[in-house]
Short mmCIF file of C-alpha atoms in Angstrom, two decimals:
data_model
loop_
_atom_site.label_atom_id
_atom_site.label_comp_id
_atom_site.label_asym_id
_atom_site.label_seq_id
_atom_site.Cartn_x
_atom_site.Cartn_y
_atom_site.Cartn_z
CA LYS A 95 -2.01 -8.89 -14.29
CA ILE A 96 -2.62 -5.35 -15.54
CA ASN A 97 -0.07 -2.77 -14.35
CA PRO A 98 0.45 -3.76 -10.70
CA PRO A 99 1.37 -0.91 -8.31
CA LEU A 100 5.13 -0.38 -8.44
CA LYS A 101 6.03 0.14 -4.79
CA ILE A 102 9.72 -0.18 -3.96
CA TYR A 103 11.07 -0.62 -0.43
CA ASN A 104 13.69 1.96 0.58
CA PRO A 105 16.07 0.35 3.12
CA LYS A 106 17.46 3.75 4.16
CA THR A 107 14.13 5.18 5.32
CA LYS A 108 12.43 1.79 5.84
CA ARG A 109 9.48 3.05 3.78
CA TYR A 110 8.05 2.35 0.33
CA ILE A 111 8.35 4.77 -2.58
CA GLN A 112 6.42 4.83 -5.85
CA GLN A 113 8.40 3.75 -8.91
CA THR A 114 7.67 6.34 -11.60
CA SER A 115 9.11 7.67 -14.85
CA LEU A 116 12.56 9.26 -14.92
CA THR A 117 11.91 11.45 -17.95
CA SER A 118 12.19 15.22 -17.69
CA GLN A 119 8.49 15.62 -18.52
CA GLN A 120 7.49 13.96 -15.27
CA PRO A 121 7.40 15.82 -11.94
CA LYS A 122 10.42 15.14 -9.74
CA ASN A 123 9.84 12.78 -6.83
CA LYS A 124 11.64 10.50 -4.39
CA TRP A 125 12.19 7.86 -7.06
CA PHE A 126 13.76 10.44 -9.38
CA ASP A 127 16.02 11.68 -6.56
CA PHE A 128 17.28 8.16 -5.87
CA MET A 129 17.87 7.12 -9.46
CA MET A 130 19.04 10.39 -11.05
CA LYS A 131 20.63 12.36 -8.21
CA GLU A 132 21.77 10.14 -5.36
CA GLY A 133 22.52 7.04 -7.45
CA GLY A 134 24.16 3.82 -6.34
CA TYR A 135 20.92 1.78 -6.26
CA ILE A 136 18.80 -0.44 -8.48
CA ALA A 137 15.31 -1.83 -7.86
CA HIS A 138 15.26 -5.60 -7.54
CA GLY A 139 12.72 -7.84 -5.86
CA SER A 140 10.64 -4.79 -4.86
CA THR A 141 13.59 -3.43 -2.87
CA LEU A 142 16.29 -0.84 -3.54
CA ILE A 143 19.61 -2.71 -3.69
CA PRO A 144 22.99 -0.90 -3.45
CA LEU A 145 25.60 -1.41 -6.15
CA ASN A 146 28.97 -2.74 -4.98
CA LEU A 147 30.95 0.47 -5.46
CA LYS A 148 34.19 -1.07 -4.14
CA LYS A 149 34.17 -3.63 -6.94
CA LEU A 150 33.53 -0.84 -9.41
CA VAL A 151 36.57 1.07 -8.12
CA GLU A 152 38.65 -2.10 -8.44
CA TRP A 153 37.55 -2.50 -12.06
CA GLN A 154 38.41 1.15 -12.78
CA GLU A 155 41.92 0.74 -11.39
CA GLN A 156 42.51 -2.35 -13.51
CA GLN A 157 41.36 -0.49 -16.63
CA LEU A 158 43.64 2.43 -15.79
CA HIS A 159 46.76 0.43 -14.96
CA GLY A 160 46.13 -2.61 -17.14
CA ASN A 161 46.48 -4.89 -14.14
CA ARG A 162 45.11 -8.31 -15.03
CA ASN A 163 46.71 -10.31 -12.22
CA GLN A 164 44.55 -12.73 -10.26
CA HIS A 165 43.06 -10.84 -7.34
CA GLU A 166 42.72 -12.17 -3.80
CA ASP A 167 39.31 -12.53 -2.28
CA ASN A 168 38.62 -9.82 0.26
CA ASP A 169 35.68 -9.93 2.60
CA ASP A 170 35.55 -6.14 2.59
CA MET A 171 34.99 -6.26 -1.18
CA MET A 172 32.00 -8.60 -0.95
CA HIS A 173 28.61 -7.29 -2.04
CA GLU A 174 27.10 -4.97 0.54
CA THR A 175 23.40 -5.09 1.29
CA ASN A 176 21.15 -2.84 3.32
CA LYS A 177 18.10 -5.01 3.06
CA ASN A 178 15.87 -5.37 6.07
CA ASP A 179 16.39 -8.92 7.32
CA ASP A 180 12.68 -9.27 7.98
CA LEU A 181 11.85 -8.69 4.30
CA GLU A 182 11.92 -11.65 1.94
CA GLU A 183 12.94 -10.95 -1.64
CA GLU A 184 9.93 -11.22 -3.91
CA GLU A 185 10.29 -13.05 -7.20
CA GLU A 186 9.30 -10.75 -10.02
CA ASP A 187 6.61 -11.94 -12.39
CA TRP A 188 5.32 -10.73 -15.72
CA TYR A 189 2.39 -8.35 -16.07
CA ILE A 190 0.41 -6.62 -18.82
CA VAL A 191 1.44 -3.15 -19.97
CA THR A 192 -1.23 -0.77 -21.29
CA PRO A 193 0.00 1.13 -24.37
CA LYS A 194 -0.68 4.78 -25.15
CA ILE A 195 -2.42 5.52 -28.46
CA THR A 196 -2.10 8.70 -30.51
CA THR A 197 -4.39 9.16 -33.51
CA SER A 198 -3.58 11.33 -36.50
CA ASN A 199 -5.76 12.58 -39.35
CA LYS A 200 -2.76 13.14 -41.58
CA THR A 201 -2.35 10.97 -44.68
CA THR A 202 1.07 9.38 -44.67
CA THR A 203 3.05 8.76 -47.83
CA THR A 204 4.01 5.15 -48.38
CA THR A 205 7.71 4.45 -48.89
CA PRO A 206 9.55 1.13 -49.38
CA THR A 207 10.17 1.00 -45.63
CA THR A 208 6.69 2.24 -44.61
CA PRO A 209 3.99 -0.46 -44.58
CA THR A 210 0.52 0.24 -45.99
CA THR A 211 -2.56 0.03 -43.77
CA THR A 212 -3.29 -3.46 -45.11
CA ASN A 213 0.03 -4.62 -43.67
CA LEU A 214 -0.33 -3.01 -40.25
CA PRO A 215 -1.16 -5.14 -37.20
CA ASN A 216 -4.42 -4.65 -35.35
CA LEU A 217 -3.84 -3.36 -31.83
CA HIS A 218 -6.58 -5.61 -30.45
CA GLN A 219 -4.59 -8.64 -31.59
CA LEU A 220 -1.47 -7.66 -29.64
CA LEU A 221 -0.51 -8.03 -26.00
CA PHE A 222 2.18 -5.93 -24.33
CA VAL A 223 3.83 -7.51 -21.31
CA TYR A 224 6.71 -6.90 -18.93
CA LYS A 225 9.36 -9.62 -18.79
CA PRO A 226 11.32 -9.78 -15.52
CA PRO A 227 15.06 -10.56 -15.52
CA LYS A 228 16.28 -14.15 -15.26
CA LEU A 229 13.39 -15.53 -17.30
CA LEU A 230 13.55 -16.97 -20.82
CA THR A 231 11.31 -15.41 -23.46
CA LEU A 232 10.84 -18.77 -25.24
CA PRO A 233 11.36 -22.30 -23.88
CA GLY A 234 14.92 -23.62 -23.96
CA ILE A 235 16.31 -27.11 -24.50
CA HIS A 236 16.16 -28.01 -20.82
CA GLN A 237 13.87 -25.24 -19.55
CA THR A 238 10.13 -25.17 -20.23
CA ASP A 239 9.23 -22.38 -17.81
CA CYS A 240 9.43 -19.11 -19.72
CA LEU A 241 7.50 -15.93 -20.42
CA THR A 242 5.61 -17.55 -23.30
CA SER A 243 4.42 -20.50 -21.20
CA ARG A 244 3.30 -18.22 -18.36
CA VAL A 245 1.41 -15.84 -20.64
CA ASN A 246 -0.32 -18.67 -22.49
CA HIS A 247 -1.30 -20.36 -19.25
CA TRP A 248 -2.95 -17.12 -18.13
CA LEU A 249 -4.65 -16.57 -21.50
CA TYR A 250 -6.19 -20.04 -21.56
CA THR A 251 -7.05 -20.52 -17.87
CA SER A 252 -8.10 -17.12 -16.49
CA THR A 253 -11.37 -15.32 -17.19
CA GLU A 254 -9.59 -12.08 -18.05
CA GLY A 255 -7.07 -13.79 -20.30
CA SER A 256 -9.70 -15.82 -22.15
CA ALA A 257 -11.70 -12.64 -22.85
CA ILE A 258 -8.62 -10.89 -24.28
CA LEU A 259 -7.78 -13.88 -26.48
CA GLN A 260 -11.36 -14.23 -27.75
CA ARG A 261 -11.51 -10.52 -28.61
CA ALA A 262 -8.29 -10.87 -30.61
CA ARG A 263 -9.68 -13.82 -32.57
CA ASP A 264 -12.93 -12.00 -33.29
CA SER A 265 -10.95 -9.01 -34.49
CA GLU A 266 -8.94 -11.22 -36.85
CA ILE A 267 -12.16 -12.61 -38.36
CA LEU A 268 -13.46 -9.08 -38.99
CA ASP A 269 -10.19 -8.05 -40.60
CA THR A 270 -10.03 -11.04 -42.94
CA SER A 271 -13.72 -10.75 -43.89
CA SER A 272 -13.10 -7.27 -45.30
CA LEU A 273 -10.43 -8.56 -47.69
CA PRO A 274 -11.40 -9.44 -51.30
CA LYS A 275 -12.38 -13.07 -51.63
CA THR A 276 -10.15 -15.27 -53.77
CA LYS A 277 -10.28 -18.90 -54.65
CA LYS A 278 -8.05 -20.94 -52.43
CA ARG A 279 -6.85 -24.46 -52.64
CA LYS A 280 -7.98 -26.80 -49.96
CA LYS A 281 -5.33 -27.13 -47.32
CA LYS A 282 -4.88 -29.48 -44.47
CA LYS A 283 -6.31 -28.24 -41.21
CA LYS A 284 -3.59 -26.39 -39.40
CA LYS A 285 -2.80 -26.71 -35.74
CA GLU A 286 -4.40 -24.01 -33.61
CA TYR A 287 -2.18 -20.96 -33.37
CA GLN A 288 -0.64 -20.40 -29.94
CA PRO A 289 0.07 -16.77 -28.97
CA ARG A 290 3.79 -16.10 -29.00
CA PRO A 291 6.20 -13.14 -28.86
CA VAL A 292 7.11 -11.29 -32.04
CA HIS A 293 10.59 -10.57 -30.67
CA ARG A 294 12.64 -11.72 -27.71
CA LEU A 295 14.77 -10.40 -24.89
CA ASP A 296 17.81 -12.13 -23.41
CA TYR A 297 17.37 -14.22 -20.27
CA ASP A 298 19.00 -11.53 -18.10
CA THR A 299 17.29 -8.52 -19.72
CA SER A 300 14.02 -7.09 -18.40
CA GLY A 301 11.45 -4.96 -20.17
CA LEU A 302 8.75 -4.84 -22.83
CA VAL A 303 7.83 -7.85 -24.96
CA ILE A 304 5.02 -7.83 -27.55
CA PHE A 305 2.89 -10.94 -28.12
CA GLY A 306 0.97 -11.67 -31.30
CA LEU A 307 -2.35 -13.11 -30.16
CA THR A 308 -3.21 -14.16 -33.72
CA SER A 309 -1.15 -15.48 -36.60
CA THR A 310 -2.04 -12.41 -38.68
CA SER A 311 -0.79 -9.92 -36.08
CA HIS A 312 2.33 -11.98 -35.49
CA SER A 313 3.14 -11.97 -39.20
CA TYR A 314 2.57 -8.22 -39.58
CA MET A 315 4.62 -7.38 -36.49
CA SER A 316 7.47 -9.58 -37.69
CA THR A 317 7.45 -7.62 -40.96
CA LEU A 318 7.59 -4.32 -39.06
CA PHE A 319 10.61 -5.51 -37.09
CA GLU A 320 12.38 -6.77 -40.21
CA SER A 321 11.77 -3.48 -42.05
CA ARG A 322 12.89 -1.48 -38.94
CA CYS A 323 9.61 0.40 -38.67
CA ILE A 324 9.55 -0.09 -34.90
CA THR A 325 11.34 2.23 -32.49
CA LYS A 326 12.91 0.49 -29.48
CA ARG A 327 14.71 2.07 -26.56
CA TYR A 328 16.77 0.51 -23.78
CA VAL A 329 18.26 1.83 -20.54
CA ALA A 330 21.59 0.53 -19.22
CA LEU A 331 24.03 1.23 -16.41
CA VAL A 332 27.61 0.97 -17.66
CA ALA A 333 30.96 1.09 -15.86
CA GLY A 334 32.91 4.35 -15.94
CA HIS A 335 32.10 7.76 -17.41
CA VAL A 336 31.30 7.57 -21.12
CA GLY A 337 32.71 10.04 -23.61
CA GLY A 338 33.78 13.56 -22.70
CA THR A 339 31.28 14.02 -19.88
CA HIS A 340 34.10 14.48 -17.38
CA ASP A 341 37.58 15.94 -17.86
CA ASP A 342 39.21 13.15 -15.88
CA ASN A 343 37.78 10.42 -18.01
CA ASN A 344 38.07 11.18 -21.72
CA ASP A 345 37.15 8.10 -23.70
CA ALA A 346 39.46 7.46 -26.62
CA SER A 347 37.54 4.32 -27.59
CA LEU A 348 34.47 6.28 -28.71
CA PRO A 349 34.09 7.45 -32.31
CA SER A 350 35.88 10.76 -32.74
CA SER A 351 32.69 12.49 -33.90
CA SER A 352 31.06 11.79 -30.54
CA SER A 353 33.95 12.08 -28.10
CA SER A 354 32.78 15.52 -26.94
CA SER A 355 29.05 14.88 -27.25
CA ASN A 356 26.42 13.25 -25.05
CA SER A 357 25.19 11.16 -27.98
CA GLY A 358 26.66 9.13 -30.78
CA MET A 359 26.60 5.92 -32.78
CA ILE A 360 28.53 2.64 -32.63
CA ASP A 361 28.82 0.83 -35.96
CA VAL A 362 30.71 -2.44 -35.40
CA PRO A 363 29.79 -5.81 -36.99
CA ILE A 364 28.93 -8.80 -34.80
CA GLY A 365 29.45 -12.49 -35.56
CA LYS A 366 29.79 -15.93 -33.99
CA ILE A 367 33.00 -17.54 -32.75
CA PRO A 368 33.22 -21.29 -31.97
CA THR A 369 34.08 -22.21 -28.38
CA ASN A 370 35.94 -25.22 -27.01
CA ASP A 371 32.73 -26.75 -25.65
CA GLY A 372 31.12 -26.97 -29.10
CA TYR A 373 28.94 -23.86 -28.89
CA ASN A 374 29.17 -20.44 -30.52
CA LYS A 375 29.53 -17.08 -28.78
CA TRP A 376 28.75 -13.61 -30.10
CA SER A 377 31.65 -11.22 -30.56
CA CYS A 378 32.53 -7.93 -32.26
CA PHE A 379 34.55 -7.83 -35.46
CA ASP A 380 36.68 -4.82 -36.39
CA ASP A 381 39.45 -5.06 -38.98
CA SER A 382 40.62 -1.48 -38.44
CA SER A 383 44.20 -1.21 -37.25
CA SER A 384 43.26 1.63 -34.90
CA SER A 385 40.99 -0.55 -32.79
CA SER A 386 42.27 -1.12 -29.26
CA SER A 387 39.39 -3.18 -27.89
CA SER A 388 40.45 -6.42 -26.24
CA ILE A 389 37.40 -8.36 -27.47
CA ILE A 390 38.21 -8.04 -31.18
CA HIS A 391 38.92 -11.22 -33.14
CA THR A 392 40.28 -11.81 -36.62
CA GLN A 393 37.93 -12.78 -39.43
CA ASP A 394 39.33 -16.32 -39.59
CA GLU A 395 38.13 -16.97 -36.04
CA PHE A 396 34.47 -16.36 -36.92
CA VAL A 397 31.94 -18.90 -38.17
CA PRO A 398 31.77 -18.46 -41.98
CA GLN A 399 29.16 -15.90 -43.09
CA SER A 400 28.15 -15.15 -39.50
CA ILE A 401 29.50 -11.57 -39.41
CA ARG A 402 26.67 -9.09 -39.87
CA HIS A 403 26.30 -5.32 -39.74
CA ALA A 404 25.34 -3.96 -36.29
CA LYS A 405 24.58 -0.36 -35.33
CA THR A 406 23.60 1.20 -31.99
CA TYR A 407 22.72 4.81 -31.21
CA TYR A 408 23.35 6.01 -27.67
CA ASN A 409 22.60 8.99 -25.47
CA ILE A 410 24.24 9.71 -22.11
CA SER A 411 21.51 10.29 -19.54
CA THR A 412 23.43 10.81 -16.26
CA SER A 413 26.99 10.19 -15.05
CA PHE A 414 27.58 9.31 -11.40
CA THR A 415 30.67 9.78 -9.24
CA LEU A 416 30.08 8.22 -5.83
CA PRO A 417 32.62 8.12 -2.97
CA THR A 418 33.42 4.82 -1.29
CA SER A 419 35.95 4.02 1.42
CA THR A 420 38.43 1.14 1.44
CA THR A 421 39.80 0.07 4.81
CA THR A 422 43.03 -1.87 5.30
CA SER A 423 44.81 -2.94 8.48
CA THR A 424 46.59 0.42 8.69
CA THR A 425 44.72 3.04 6.66
CA THR A 426 41.30 4.09 5.36
CA SER A 427 41.18 5.68 1.91
CA THR A 428 38.29 7.28 0.03
CA GLN A 429 37.93 6.49 -3.66
CA LYS A 430 35.39 7.43 -6.33
CA ALA A 431 33.26 4.90 -8.18
CA LYS A 432 32.02 6.00 -11.60
CA TYR A 433 29.20 4.72 -13.75
CA THR A 434 26.84 6.10 -16.40
CA ARG A 435 23.15 5.75 -17.18
CA MET A 436 22.78 5.27 -20.94
CA ILE A 437 19.82 5.40 -23.33
CA LEU A 438 20.44 2.87 -26.13
CA THR A 439 18.55 2.60 -29.42
CA PRO A 440 19.51 -0.42 -31.54
CA HIS A 441 19.22 0.12 -35.29
CA THR A 442 19.83 -3.59 -35.89
CA GLY A 443 19.01 -6.61 -33.73
CA ARG A 444 22.09 -8.83 -33.51
CA GLY A 445 22.73 -11.25 -30.68
CA HIS A 446 23.94 -9.52 -27.50
CA GLN A 447 24.39 -6.36 -29.58
CA LEU A 448 24.01 -3.81 -26.79
CA ARG A 449 26.24 -5.75 -24.38
CA LEU A 450 28.98 -6.17 -26.98
CA HIS A 451 28.87 -2.59 -28.22
CA MET A 452 29.13 -1.22 -24.68
CA LYS A 453 32.05 -3.56 -24.01
CA TYR A 454 33.61 -2.50 -27.32
CA ILE A 455 33.82 1.15 -26.23
CA GLY A 456 35.29 0.08 -22.87
CA HIS A 457 32.17 0.49 -20.71
CA ALA A 458 30.67 -2.92 -19.95
CA ILE A 459 27.08 -3.09 -18.67
CA LEU A 460 26.96 -3.64 -14.90
CA GLY A 461 25.99 -7.19 -14.01
CA ASP A 462 27.09 -8.62 -17.37
CA GLU A 463 28.64 -11.97 -16.57
CA LEU A 464 29.01 -12.97 -20.22
CA HIS A 465 30.95 -10.03 -21.65
CA GLY A 466 31.85 -7.98 -18.57
CA ASP A 467 35.42 -9.23 -18.15
CA ASP A 468 38.03 -10.62 -20.50
CA ASP A 469 39.88 -12.73 -17.96
CA GLY A 470 36.86 -14.68 -16.71
CA ARG A 471 36.70 -13.15 -13.25
CA CYS A 472 33.41 -11.40 -14.00
CA LEU A 473 34.26 -8.31 -11.97
CA ILE A 474 31.53 -6.24 -13.62
CA GLN A 475 29.05 -8.96 -12.70
CA GLU A 476 30.11 -8.66 -9.06
CA VAL A 477 29.22 -4.95 -9.04
CA CYS A 478 25.57 -5.98 -9.40
CA LYS A 479 25.06 -9.67 -8.68
CA GLU A 480 21.28 -9.39 -8.59
CA ARG A 481 20.78 -8.76 -12.29
CA LEU A 482 22.06 -7.39 -15.59
CA CYS A 483 21.51 -3.61 -15.67
CA LEU A 484 19.83 -3.61 -19.09
CA HIS A 485 16.12 -2.87 -19.53
CA ALA A 486 13.88 -2.53 -22.62
CA GLU A 487 11.80 0.48 -21.58
CA TYR A 488 10.03 1.73 -24.70
CA VAL A 489 8.57 0.63 -28.04
CA SER A 490 6.61 2.59 -30.65
CA PHE A 491 5.02 1.79 -34.03
CA ASP A 492 1.93 2.38 -36.21
CA ALA A 493 -1.04 0.04 -35.92
CA LEU A 494 -4.73 -0.26 -36.78
CA ILE A 495 -6.80 0.88 -33.81
CA GLY A 496 -10.34 0.65 -35.25
CA GLU A 497 -12.92 -1.36 -33.30
CA ARG A 498 -14.76 -3.24 -36.06
CA GLY A 499 -12.41 -3.68 -38.97
CA GLU A 500 -12.08 0.09 -39.51
CA GLU A 501 -8.77 1.21 -41.02
CA VAL A 502 -7.97 3.85 -38.42
CA VAL A 503 -4.20 4.19 -37.99
CA GLY A 504 -2.72 5.31 -34.71
CA ARG A 505 0.71 5.59 -33.17
CA VAL A 506 1.14 3.03 -30.40
CA GLU A 507 3.62 3.66 -27.59
CA ALA A 508 4.33 1.39 -24.65
CA PHE A 509 6.60 2.17 -21.72
CA VAL A 510 7.87 0.29 -18.65
CA VAL A 511 9.64 2.21 -15.89
CA PRO A 512 13.29 1.06 -15.71
CA PRO A 513 14.48 -0.24 -12.30
CA PHE A 514 17.57 1.97 -12.35
#
């Protein structure tokens, strides 16, 4: 379960390539060339899958001309695939991610938003795992199979998992034994704590999830998330060119301060709106008269007291312009499909925040079937039917890293290579 080799099948060369980091600090390789230079592919089921560029061009034309008429199905517009027919798509499973630890001898000053060492989680009581797309983090009403059930099954049934769980429990005993003893009232025996995630990812989102192996670590990690002492970073592929990265695609929907920059911030509240089937859906709320987004609703439409502040920082990683040809009965024309690789850092954690904020600025995340289209035709979802192009790649925070109850503080960083 620990960091399986990330070999991805390349249908163009019919060979496997190593999936590695896309950061500038890493040496350039075949994976970097595919994801950052050539473009047009995502990794799914251990295979490089092409995006449907023709559907992306169709979406761009509708955004440009405001054409919302019902489109006719066209076989030429169906999702293209270059998979080798002899290869069966492998179902992705979770695996353990090994974090990187950086120690520091500096004494940090405690602030209202900086926890003291007594409130920091112990690294040995945490488990970092990769969650594949199309898997619940926690069990649903009608779905028991989820990341939590799979991780717990491994922890309680495998030799490796049992050793990790026992080490976490021993560490918790050492930590609590060092605390000053106080008289406590007798309490009823509690049910044995079951390891569970300290945060969750959407069903369609892949990436890092942290498990608290003990109740103490779970409580401390929850406090860190609530006080925003944890740095999270996501990678997304969005439709179109964002901001002023290209002269032919200036984005008037972005904040004016960032229209000519590769980075910026989206500060738009998010709330719940009742649906006809008795459920609630997340949506953006903006009472400014200058807003032109088509997903904005009036305050009266929202569930009372459900509107909450939401803020997302973004950085434009790479913009792609890829040619694609459209053939009719008489002519063949070449068009350009455009999309952007974005680095997203949520300051808050509202429901569907990243999806809604990308949609708000007019650049829906590829593969988003919930918020990708206003008229229900899910065109953005058709660009990438395999999955939502949103991945939680990085998390960082302070934790206790001492072996035997020692208060040694280190910076913990965990990273999972994004599939696009």
